[in-house]
XYZ file of C-alpha atoms in Angstrom:
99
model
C 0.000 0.000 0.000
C 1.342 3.736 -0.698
C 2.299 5.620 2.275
C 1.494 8.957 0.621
C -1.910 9.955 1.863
C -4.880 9.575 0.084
C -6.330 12.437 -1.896
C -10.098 13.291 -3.182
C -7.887 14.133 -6.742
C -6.800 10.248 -6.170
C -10.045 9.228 -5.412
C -11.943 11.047 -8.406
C -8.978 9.862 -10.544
C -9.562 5.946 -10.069
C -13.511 6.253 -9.799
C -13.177 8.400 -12.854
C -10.572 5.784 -14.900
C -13.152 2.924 -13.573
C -16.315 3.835 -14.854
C -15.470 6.407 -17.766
C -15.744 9.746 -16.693
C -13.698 12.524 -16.997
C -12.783 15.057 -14.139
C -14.773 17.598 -15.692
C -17.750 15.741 -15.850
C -17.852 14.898 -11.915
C -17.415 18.830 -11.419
C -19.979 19.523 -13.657
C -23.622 20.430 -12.777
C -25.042 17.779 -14.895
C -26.932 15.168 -12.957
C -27.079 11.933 -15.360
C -27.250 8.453 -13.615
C -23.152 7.606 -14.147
C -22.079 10.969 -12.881
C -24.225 11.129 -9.963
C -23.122 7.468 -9.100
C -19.329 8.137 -9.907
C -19.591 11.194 -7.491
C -21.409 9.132 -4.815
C -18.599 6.813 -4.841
C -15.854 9.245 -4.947
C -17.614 11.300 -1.665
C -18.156 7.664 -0.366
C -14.690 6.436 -0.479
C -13.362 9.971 0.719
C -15.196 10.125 3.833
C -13.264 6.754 4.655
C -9.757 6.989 2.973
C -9.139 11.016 3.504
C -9.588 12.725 7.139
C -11.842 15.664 4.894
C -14.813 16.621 6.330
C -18.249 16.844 4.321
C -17.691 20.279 4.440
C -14.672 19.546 2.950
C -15.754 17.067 0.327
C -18.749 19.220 -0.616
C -16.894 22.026 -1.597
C -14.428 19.942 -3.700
C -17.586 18.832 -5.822
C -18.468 22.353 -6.497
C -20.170 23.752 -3.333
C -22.472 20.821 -2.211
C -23.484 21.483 1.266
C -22.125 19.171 3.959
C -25.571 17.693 4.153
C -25.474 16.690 0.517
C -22.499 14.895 1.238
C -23.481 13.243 3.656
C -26.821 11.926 2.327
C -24.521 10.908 -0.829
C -22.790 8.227 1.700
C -25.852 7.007 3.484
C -27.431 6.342 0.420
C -24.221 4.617 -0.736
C -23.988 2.623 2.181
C -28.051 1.196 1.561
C -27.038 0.972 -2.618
C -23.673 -1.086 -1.271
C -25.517 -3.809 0.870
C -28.591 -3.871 -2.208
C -25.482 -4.173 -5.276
C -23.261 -6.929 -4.949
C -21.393 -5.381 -8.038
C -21.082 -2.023 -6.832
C -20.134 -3.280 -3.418
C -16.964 -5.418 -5.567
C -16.455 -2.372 -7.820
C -16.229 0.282 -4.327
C -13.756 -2.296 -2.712
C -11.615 -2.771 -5.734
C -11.512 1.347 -6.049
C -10.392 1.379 -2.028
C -7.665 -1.788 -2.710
C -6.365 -0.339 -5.305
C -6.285 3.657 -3.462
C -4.672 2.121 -0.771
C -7.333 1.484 1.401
């Protein structure tokens, strides 16, 4: 495992490569099923891998508020124990990020 700490740039950078979409795209306003799930799981994983707060993590994805954030990981936690594959996809994105 890397030493180097984990960043949300890391983060959005694997969940990005993994399900085909670009940096931009997760930053952008638009609200399609991929990017909303891509962001999900990048907020997800950074609430465990980074010590950022959903403050934080919010304002990395253009200005959410902290409650956005955090109703993006309770809703990932209920999708993760529903979605066998996205539960193998979210631990493959945390192996590989170190975590």
């Amino acid at each position: 495992a890397r030493s180097a700490v984990v960043t949300i740039q890391d983060i959005e950078q694997e969940v990005g490569e993994a399900l085909g979409v670009t940096k931009s795209e997760m930053h952008s306003k638009r609200r399609t099923r991929l990017l909303s799930r891509a962001r999900h799981i990048c907020m997800y994983i950074s609430r465990q891998l980074t010590h950022k707060s959903c403050r934080d993590i919010g304002s990395h994805f253009g200005g959410m508020k902290h409650s956005s954030v955090l109703s993006a990981c309770k809703s990932m936690e209920k999708k993760l124990e529903e979605d066998a594959d996205l539960a193998r996809t979210v631990s493959r994105l945390k192996a590989k990020l170190g975590g």
